[in-house]
CSV table of C-alpha atoms in Angstrom, one decimal:
chain,number,residue,atom,x,y,z
Y,1,UNK,CA,211.9,82.4,108.5
Y,2,UNK,CA,212.4,79.2,110.7
Y,3,UNK,CA,215.3,77.4,111.9
Y,4,UNK,CA,214.5,74.2,109.9
Y,5,UNK,CA,217.7,73.3,107.4
Y,6,UNK,CA,216.7,73.0,104.3
Y,7,UNK,CA,218.5,69.4,104.2
Y,8,UNK,CA,215.6,68.7,106.6
Y,9,UNK,CA,213.0,70.5,103.6
Y,10,UNK,CA,214.0,69.0,101.3
Y,11,UNK,CA,213.7,65.5,103.8
Y,12,UNK,CA,210.3,66.3,104.4
Y,13,UNK,CA,209.2,66.9,100.5
Y,14,UNK,CA,211.0,63.7,99.2
Y,15,UNK,CA,209.7,61.7,102.0
Y,16,UNK,CA,205.7,63.3,101.8
Y,17,UNK,CA,206.5,61.8,97.6
Y,18,UNK,CA,204.9,59.1,96.0
Y,19,UNK,CA,206.9,55.6,95.5
Y,20,UNK,CA,206.5,55.7,92.0
Y,21,UNK,CA,208.0,60.0,91.9
Y,22,UNK,CA,210.6,60.2,89.2
Y,23,UNK,CA,213.7,61.7,89.1
Y,24,UNK,CA,213.0,64.7,87.7
Y,25,UNK,CA,209.9,65.1,90.0
Y,26,UNK,CA,211.7,65.2,92.4
Y,27,UNK,CA,213.5,67.8,91.7
Y,28,UNK,CA,211.0,69.9,90.0
Y,29,UNK,CA,209.6,70.3,92.9
Y,30,UNK,CA,212.8,70.8,94.9
Y,31,UNK,CA,213.2,73.4,92.6
Y,32,UNK,CA,210.1,74.7,93.1
Y,33,UNK,CA,209.8,75.1,97.1
Y,34,UNK,CA,214.4,76.4,96.0
Y,35,UNK,CA,212.2,79.7,94.5
Y,36,UNK,CA,209.6,79.5,97.8
Y,37,UNK,CA,211.9,80.1,99.5
Y,38,UNK,CA,213.9,83.2,97.6
Y,39,UNK,CA,210.4,84.9,97.7
Y,40,UNK,CA,209.2,84.2,101.0
Y,41,UNK,CA,213.8,86.4,102.1
Y,42,UNK,CA,213.0,89.1,99.8
Y,43,UNK,CA,209.2,89.2,101.7
Y,44,UNK,CA,210.9,89.2,104.2
Y,45,UNK,CA,213.5,92.1,103.3
Y,46,UNK,CA,211.0,94.2,101.7
Y,47,UNK,CA,211.8,93.4,98.6
Y,48,UNK,CA,208.3,93.7,96.6
Y,49,UNK,CA,206.4,95.9,94.5
Y,50,UNK,CA,202.7,96.2,93.5
Y,51,UNK,CA,200.3,94.5,91.6
Y,52,UNK,CA,200.1,97.4,89.3
Y,53,UNK,CA,203.6,97.7,89.3
Y,54,UNK,CA,204.4,93.8,87.8
Y,55,UNK,CA,201.4,94.0,85.4
Y,56,UNK,CA,203.7,97.1,83.5
Y,57,UNK,CA,206.7,95.1,83.7
Y,58,UNK,CA,205.5,92.4,82.3
Y,59,UNK,CA,203.3,94.2,79.2
Y,60,UNK,CA,206.7,95.8,78.8
Y,61,UNK,CA,208.1,91.8,78.2
Y,62,UNK,CA,204.9,90.1,76.6
């Protein structure tokens, strides 16, 4: 991953949001960014499964 800090990424995301955005929408966006970051770190660490395995796991849940 890059050397950009979490604080910088959050501030940058907030700066790019429209002025009329709600606090709830800001929080949803920050949460989304955290989930994406976590997923990318998992991929970098090799913590992944195949698409077929994901489908099978989803079928067991549903």
